[in-house]
Amino acid sequence: MSETNLQDWAGRSATATETADGERAARLATLLGHDGDPAAPLFPLGHWLHFSEDDVPMSELGADGHAALGGFMPPVPLPRRMWAGSDLTFHAPILPGQTIERTTTIESITEKTGSTGRLCFVVLRQELTADGRPATTDRHTIVYREATSVPDGSAAKPPRTDSPAPAGWDWSRSVRPNEVMLFRYSALTFNSHRIHYDHPYVTEVESYPGLVTHGPLTATLLLDAFMSTHPEAAVTGYRFTAKSPLFANEQIHLVGRETESGTHELQAIAPGGKTAIAATVTTKN
C-alpha cells in the first residue's frame, strides 16, 4: 500500500442532505419487535437508515456489492471491509420531516499489520444537524483487510451451538437474527454488501461460515435492549467496538450492567461466550 497516496484522502469532506423518513423509522421499530409510529422521533441510530453509501448506480458497485472505492473514500487496495465500531453523541432527537444534513470528514487513515495480515483503518467523523440544529455526532471506523484463503469447496458451517446466558450482568436478553432479519435490515439501510445475503459468495469467496450479521444491526439490537430495560433513561452517548463476527441463526446474548451513575457497560455475546460487540452507553436520567 502506498501511504502517501492514501493520506491524500485524509481531511476530505462531503455534505449530503435528506429528509428524516418516519415510515422508514417505523419499519425499523417493526424489525425490532415494536409498534412502529411514523410520527415518533427516530431511534437514536435512525440516521443509519439514511445516506446509504451504496446508493450509487450498479456500474459503480464493487465485486463485494459495496460502492467501489476511489471516489470520496480512499482506494484502499484490501478487498475485505467491516464496520469496526462507532462513537456517537446524541445532541437532540431527529423528528420525521426534519431536514437532516450530514457532513462527513475523513478524519484519519491508519495502516497496520495484524495476525491476519495487512489492515487499514479509516475513521469517518459525521456531524448531523436536523433543521439546522446539532443532532448527532457519529465517529465511525471502517477496517479493511486482506483476503483469506478458502478451503476446497466451501467454508460453510452450521450455526454455532447455543450457550447459556452469562452471569454477573444486571439484565440480559437473547436474540437470534435470521436470514429474513438480515434481508430486512439490508433493505432498510440500502446496504448491498454481499456478505449479508449471498451465501455462496460469503462462504466461497470471503471464507465465512455463513451469512454475516451486520455489525450495526447487532449494535442496534443491543441499544434497543438497553432502552427497553431503561425506558426512563435519556441516551446521550453510545460507543461500541466490534470484536468478532456473528452469523445468521446464531443465538446472541445481549447483556448490560451499570458501572457508575449514568454509565452502562453492554455486550453482545456470541455462542461459546466470546464477546462480539463491547459497548458503553451514557445517559441523563
CSV table of C-alpha atoms in Angstrom, one decimal:
chain,number,residue,atom,x,y,z
A,1,MET,CA,0.0,0.0,0.0
A,2,SER,CA,1.2,3.5,-0.7
A,3,GLU,CA,0.8,5.5,2.4
A,4,THR,CA,1.4,8.8,0.6
A,5,ASN,CA,-1.4,8.1,-1.9
A,6,LEU,CA,-3.9,7.1,0.8
A,7,GLN,CA,-3.1,10.0,3.0
A,8,ASP,CA,-4.1,12.3,0.2
A,9,TRP,CA,-7.7,11.4,1.1
A,10,ALA,CA,-7.4,12.4,4.8
A,11,GLY,CA,-9.2,15.6,5.6
A,12,ARG,CA,-11.7,15.3,2.7
A,13,SER,CA,-15.2,16.3,3.5
A,14,ALA,CA,-18.6,15.9,1.8
A,15,THR,CA,-22.1,17.1,2.7
A,16,ALA,CA,-25.4,15.5,1.9
A,17,THR,CA,-29.0,16.3,2.8
A,18,GLU,CA,-32.1,14.1,3.3
A,19,THR,CA,-35.5,14.4,4.9
A,20,ALA,CA,-36.0,12.3,8.0
A,21,ASP,CA,-38.3,9.5,7.0
A,22,GLY,CA,-40.9,8.5,9.6
A,23,GLU,CA,-42.1,5.5,7.6
A,24,ARG,CA,-38.6,4.1,7.4
A,25,ALA,CA,-38.1,4.7,11.1
A,26,ALA,CA,-41.4,2.8,11.8
A,27,ARG,CA,-40.1,-0.2,9.8
A,28,LEU,CA,-37.0,-0.3,11.9
A,29,ALA,CA,-39.3,-0.3,15.0
A,30,THR,CA,-41.2,-3.2,13.5
A,31,LEU,CA,-37.9,-5.1,12.8
A,32,LEU,CA,-37.1,-4.6,16.5
A,33,GLY,CA,-40.4,-6.0,17.6
A,34,HIS,CA,-42.2,-2.8,18.5
A,35,ASP,CA,-45.2,-1.0,17.1
A,36,GLY,CA,-43.9,1.4,14.5
A,37,ASP,CA,-45.1,5.1,14.8
A,38,PRO,CA,-44.2,7.2,11.7
A,39,ALA,CA,-44.7,10.3,13.9
A,40,ALA,CA,-42.3,9.3,16.6
A,41,PRO,CA,-38.7,10.6,16.9
A,42,LEU,CA,-36.1,8.5,15.1
A,43,PHE,CA,-34.4,5.7,17.1
A,44,PRO,CA,-31.0,7.2,18.3
A,45,LEU,CA,-29.3,5.2,15.5
A,46,GLY,CA,-32.0,6.0,13.0
A,47,HIS,CA,-29.7,8.2,10.9
A,48,TRP,CA,-28.1,4.9,9.7
A,49,LEU,CA,-31.3,4.4,7.6
A,50,HIS,CA,-30.4,7.5,5.6
A,51,PHE,CA,-27.4,8.5,3.5
A,52,SER,CA,-26.6,5.0,2.2
A,53,GLU,CA,-23.1,4.6,1.0
A,54,ASP,CA,-24.2,2.1,-1.6
A,55,ASP,CA,-26.8,4.4,-3.2
A,56,VAL,CA,-24.9,4.6,-6.5
A,57,PRO,CA,-25.5,3.2,-10.0
A,58,MET,CA,-25.0,-0.5,-10.4
A,59,SER,CA,-22.0,0.2,-12.6
A,60,GLU,CA,-20.3,1.9,-9.6
A,61,LEU,CA,-20.5,-1.1,-7.2
A,62,GLY,CA,-17.5,-3.3,-6.5
A,63,ALA,CA,-17.4,-7.1,-6.5
A,64,ASP,CA,-18.5,-7.3,-2.9
A,65,GLY,CA,-21.6,-5.3,-3.6
A,66,HIS,CA,-20.4,-2.1,-1.8
A,67,ALA,CA,-19.8,1.1,-3.7
A,68,ALA,CA,-16.4,0.9,-5.3
A,69,LEU,CA,-13.5,2.8,-3.6
A,70,GLY,CA,-11.5,5.6,-5.0
A,71,GLY,CA,-14.2,8.4,-5.1
A,72,PHE,CA,-14.8,10.0,-1.8
A,73,MET,CA,-13.4,7.0,0.1
A,74,PRO,CA,-9.7,6.2,-0.3
A,75,PRO,CA,-8.7,3.5,-2.8
A,76,VAL,CA,-7.5,1.0,-0.1
A,77,PRO,CA,-6.1,-2.0,-2.0
A,78,LEU,CA,-7.5,-4.5,0.5
A,79,PRO,CA,-10.7,-6.4,-0.6
A,80,ARG,CA,-12.4,-7.1,2.7
A,81,ARG,CA,-14.1,-4.5,4.8
A,82,MET,CA,-16.1,-4.4,8.0
A,83,TRP,CA,-17.6,-1.7,10.3
A,84,ALA,CA,-15.3,-1.8,13.3
A,85,GLY,CA,-17.3,0.4,15.6
A,86,SER,CA,-18.8,3.8,16.3
A,87,ASP,CA,-18.6,6.5,19.0
A,88,LEU,CA,-21.8,8.5,19.0
A,89,THR,CA,-23.0,11.6,20.8
A,90,PHE,CA,-26.7,12.4,20.7
A,91,HIS,CA,-27.4,16.2,21.0
A,92,ALA,CA,-31.1,16.2,20.2
A,93,PRO,CA,-33.7,13.8,18.7
A,94,ILE,CA,-34.3,13.8,15.0
A,95,LEU,CA,-38.0,14.2,14.1
A,96,PRO,CA,-39.8,12.9,11.0
A,97,GLY,CA,-39.9,15.5,8.3
A,98,GLN,CA,-36.9,17.4,9.5
A,99,THR,CA,-34.1,18.2,7.1
A,100,ILE,CA,-31.0,16.2,8.0
A,101,GLU,CA,-27.7,17.5,6.8
A,102,ARG,CA,-24.7,15.2,7.3
A,103,THR,CA,-21.1,16.4,6.8
A,104,THR,CA,-18.6,13.6,6.6
A,105,THR,CA,-14.9,14.1,7.1
A,106,ILE,CA,-12.2,11.5,6.7
A,107,GLU,CA,-10.5,12.0,10.0
A,108,SER,CA,-7.7,9.5,9.7
A,109,ILE,CA,-6.3,6.7,7.6
A,110,THR,CA,-4.0,4.2,9.5
A,111,GLU,CA,-2.3,1.2,8.1
A,112,LYS,CA,-1.2,-1.7,10.4
A,113,THR,CA,-0.2,-5.3,10.3
A,114,GLY,CA,-2.1,-7.8,12.4
A,115,SER,CA,-2.3,-11.5,12.8
A,116,THR,CA,-4.3,-11.8,9.6
A,117,GLY,CA,-2.0,-9.6,7.6
A,118,ARG,CA,-2.3,-6.0,6.5
A,119,LEU,CA,-5.1,-3.8,7.8
A,120,CYS,CA,-6.2,-0.3,7.1
A,121,PHE,CA,-8.5,1.7,9.5
A,122,VAL,CA,-10.4,4.6,8.1
A,123,VAL,CA,-12.1,6.9,10.6
A,124,LEU,CA,-15.0,9.0,9.4
A,125,ARG,CA,-16.4,11.8,11.5
A,126,GLN,CA,-20.0,12.6,10.7
A,127,GLU,CA,-21.8,15.7,12.0
A,128,LEU,CA,-25.6,15.7,11.6
A,129,THR,CA,-28.0,18.5,12.0
A,130,ALA,CA,-31.8,18.5,12.0
A,131,ASP,CA,-33.4,21.7,10.7
A,132,GLY,CA,-30.0,23.3,11.3
A,133,ARG,CA,-29.6,22.3,14.9
A,134,PRO,CA,-26.9,19.8,16.0
A,135,ALA,CA,-28.5,16.3,16.3
A,136,THR,CA,-25.8,13.5,16.2
A,137,THR,CA,-22.1,13.2,16.0
A,138,ASP,CA,-21.0,9.8,14.7
A,139,ARG,CA,-17.3,9.0,14.6
A,140,HIS,CA,-17.2,5.6,12.9
A,141,THR,CA,-14.3,3.3,11.9
A,142,ILE,CA,-14.1,1.0,8.9
A,143,VAL,CA,-11.4,-1.7,8.8
A,144,TYR,CA,-10.1,-3.1,5.5
A,145,ARG,CA,-8.1,-6.4,5.5
A,146,GLU,CA,-6.5,-8.9,3.1
A,147,ALA,CA,-8.4,-11.7,1.6
A,148,THR,CA,-8.2,-15.1,3.3
A,149,SER,CA,-7.8,-18.5,1.7
A,150,VAL,CA,-11.0,-20.5,1.2
A,151,PRO,CA,-11.0,-24.3,1.8
A,152,ASP,CA,-11.8,-26.5,-1.2
A,153,GLY,CA,-15.5,-26.4,-1.9
A,154,SER,CA,-16.9,-24.0,0.7
A,155,ALA,CA,-16.2,-22.7,4.2
A,156,ALA,CA,-19.9,-23.1,5.1
A,157,LYS,CA,-20.7,-24.5,8.6
A,158,PRO,CA,-23.8,-24.8,10.6
A,159,PRO,CA,-24.5,-22.1,13.3
A,160,ARG,CA,-22.5,-22.5,16.5
A,161,THR,CA,-24.2,-24.2,19.4
A,162,ASP,CA,-26.2,-22.1,21.8
A,163,SER,CA,-24.6,-21.4,25.2
A,164,PRO,CA,-26.2,-20.3,28.5
A,165,ALA,CA,-26.7,-16.6,29.2
A,166,PRO,CA,-23.7,-15.3,31.2
A,167,ALA,CA,-23.9,-14.5,34.9
A,168,GLY,CA,-22.9,-11.2,36.5
A,169,TRP,CA,-25.0,-8.8,34.5
A,170,ASP,CA,-27.9,-6.6,35.6
A,171,TRP,CA,-30.1,-7.7,32.7
A,172,SER,CA,-29.9,-10.0,29.6
A,173,ARG,CA,-31.9,-10.7,26.5
A,174,SER,CA,-31.4,-13.3,23.8
A,175,VAL,CA,-32.0,-12.8,20.1
A,176,ARG,CA,-31.4,-14.9,17.0
A,177,PRO,CA,-31.2,-12.9,13.8
A,178,ASN,CA,-32.1,-15.0,10.8
A,179,GLU,CA,-31.9,-14.5,7.1
A,180,VAL,CA,-35.1,-12.6,6.9
A,181,MET,CA,-34.0,-10.1,9.6
A,182,LEU,CA,-30.7,-9.6,7.7
A,183,PHE,CA,-32.5,-9.1,4.5
A,184,ARG,CA,-34.9,-6.5,6.0
A,185,TYR,CA,-32.0,-4.6,7.6
A,186,SER,CA,-30.1,-4.5,4.4
A,187,ALA,CA,-33.2,-3.3,2.6
A,188,LEU,CA,-33.9,-0.6,5.3
A,189,THR,CA,-30.3,0.7,5.0
A,190,PHE,CA,-29.9,0.1,1.3
A,191,ASN,CA,-26.8,-2.0,2.1
A,192,SER,CA,-25.8,-4.1,-0.8
A,193,HIS,CA,-22.7,-5.8,0.8
A,194,ARG,CA,-23.0,-9.4,-0.3
A,195,ILE,CA,-21.8,-10.9,2.9
A,196,HIS,CA,-25.3,-10.3,4.4
A,197,TYR,CA,-27.4,-12.1,1.8
A,198,ASP,CA,-25.3,-14.1,-0.8
A,199,HIS,CA,-24.5,-17.4,0.8
A,200,PRO,CA,-22.2,-18.8,-2.0
A,201,TYR,CA,-20.3,-15.5,-2.0
A,202,VAL,CA,-19.8,-15.2,1.7
A,203,THR,CA,-18.7,-18.8,2.1
A,204,GLU,CA,-16.8,-19.5,-1.1
A,205,VAL,CA,-15.2,-16.0,-1.6
A,206,GLU,CA,-14.9,-14.4,1.8
A,207,SER,CA,-14.4,-17.7,3.7
A,208,TYR,CA,-17.0,-17.0,6.4
A,209,PRO,CA,-19.1,-20.0,7.7
A,210,GLY,CA,-22.4,-18.3,6.9
A,211,LEU,CA,-24.2,-15.0,6.3
A,212,VAL,CA,-22.7,-12.3,8.4
A,213,THR,CA,-25.0,-10.4,10.8
A,214,HIS,CA,-24.5,-6.7,10.2
A,215,GLY,CA,-22.4,-5.1,13.0
A,216,PRO,CA,-24.7,-2.0,13.0
A,217,LEU,CA,-27.7,-4.4,13.3
A,218,THR,CA,-26.2,-6.1,16.4
A,219,ALA,CA,-25.3,-2.7,17.8
A,220,THR,CA,-28.9,-1.5,17.2
A,221,LEU,CA,-30.4,-4.7,18.9
A,222,LEU,CA,-28.0,-4.1,21.8
A,223,LEU,CA,-29.0,-0.4,22.3
A,224,ASP,CA,-32.7,-1.3,21.8
A,225,ALA,CA,-32.4,-3.9,24.6
A,226,PHE,CA,-30.9,-1.3,26.9
A,227,MET,CA,-33.6,1.2,26.1
A,228,SER,CA,-36.3,-1.3,26.7
A,229,THR,CA,-35.0,-2.2,30.1
A,230,HIS,CA,-34.3,1.5,31.0
A,231,PRO,CA,-37.3,3.4,29.5
A,232,GLU,CA,-36.8,6.4,31.8
A,233,ALA,CA,-33.2,7.0,30.7
A,234,ALA,CA,-32.3,9.6,28.0
A,235,VAL,CA,-29.4,8.2,26.0
A,236,THR,CA,-26.7,10.8,25.4
A,237,GLY,CA,-23.9,8.7,24.1
A,238,TYR,CA,-23.2,5.2,22.7
A,239,ARG,CA,-19.8,3.7,21.9
A,240,PHE,CA,-19.3,0.2,20.5
A,241,THR,CA,-16.4,-1.8,19.1
A,242,ALA,CA,-16.9,-5.0,17.0
A,243,LYS,CA,-14.7,-7.8,18.4
A,244,SER,CA,-15.7,-10.8,16.4
A,245,PRO,CA,-18.3,-11.6,13.7
A,246,LEU,CA,-21.8,-13.1,14.3
A,247,PHE,CA,-23.7,-15.2,11.8
A,248,ALA,CA,-27.3,-15.8,10.8
A,249,ASN,CA,-29.3,-18.1,13.0
A,250,GLU,CA,-26.9,-17.9,15.9
A,251,GLN,CA,-28.1,-17.0,19.4
A,252,ILE,CA,-26.8,-13.7,20.7
A,253,HIS,CA,-27.0,-12.8,24.4
A,254,LEU,CA,-27.4,-9.0,24.9
A,255,VAL,CA,-26.3,-8.0,28.4
A,256,GLY,CA,-25.7,-4.9,30.4
A,257,ARG,CA,-24.8,-3.5,33.8
A,258,GLU,CA,-24.4,-0.1,35.4
A,259,THR,CA,-20.7,0.7,36.1
A,260,GLU,CA,-21.4,4.2,37.6
A,261,SER,CA,-24.2,6.6,37.7
A,262,GLY,CA,-25.2,7.3,34.1
A,263,THR,CA,-22.8,4.9,32.5
A,264,HIS,CA,-23.5,1.3,31.5
A,265,GLU,CA,-21.4,-1.5,30.1
A,266,LEU,CA,-23.1,-3.5,27.3
A,267,GLN,CA,-22.0,-6.6,25.4
A,268,ALA,CA,-23.3,-8.8,22.6
A,269,ILE,CA,-22.1,-12.3,23.4
A,270,ALA,CA,-21.6,-15.0,20.8
A,271,PRO,CA,-22.2,-18.7,21.3
A,272,GLY,CA,-19.4,-20.1,23.5
A,273,GLY,CA,-19.2,-16.9,25.5
A,274,LYS,CA,-17.0,-14.8,23.2
A,275,THR,CA,-17.7,-11.0,23.1
A,276,ALA,CA,-18.8,-10.0,19.7
A,277,ILE,CA,-19.5,-6.3,20.5
A,278,ALA,CA,-18.4,-4.4,23.5
A,279,ALA,CA,-20.3,-1.1,24.2
A,280,THR,CA,-20.8,1.7,26.6
A,281,VAL,CA,-23.9,3.8,27.0
A,282,THR,CA,-24.1,7.1,28.8
A,283,THR,CA,-27.4,8.5,29.9
A,284,LYS,CA,-29.1,11.5,31.5
A,285,ASN,CA,-31.8,10.3,33.8
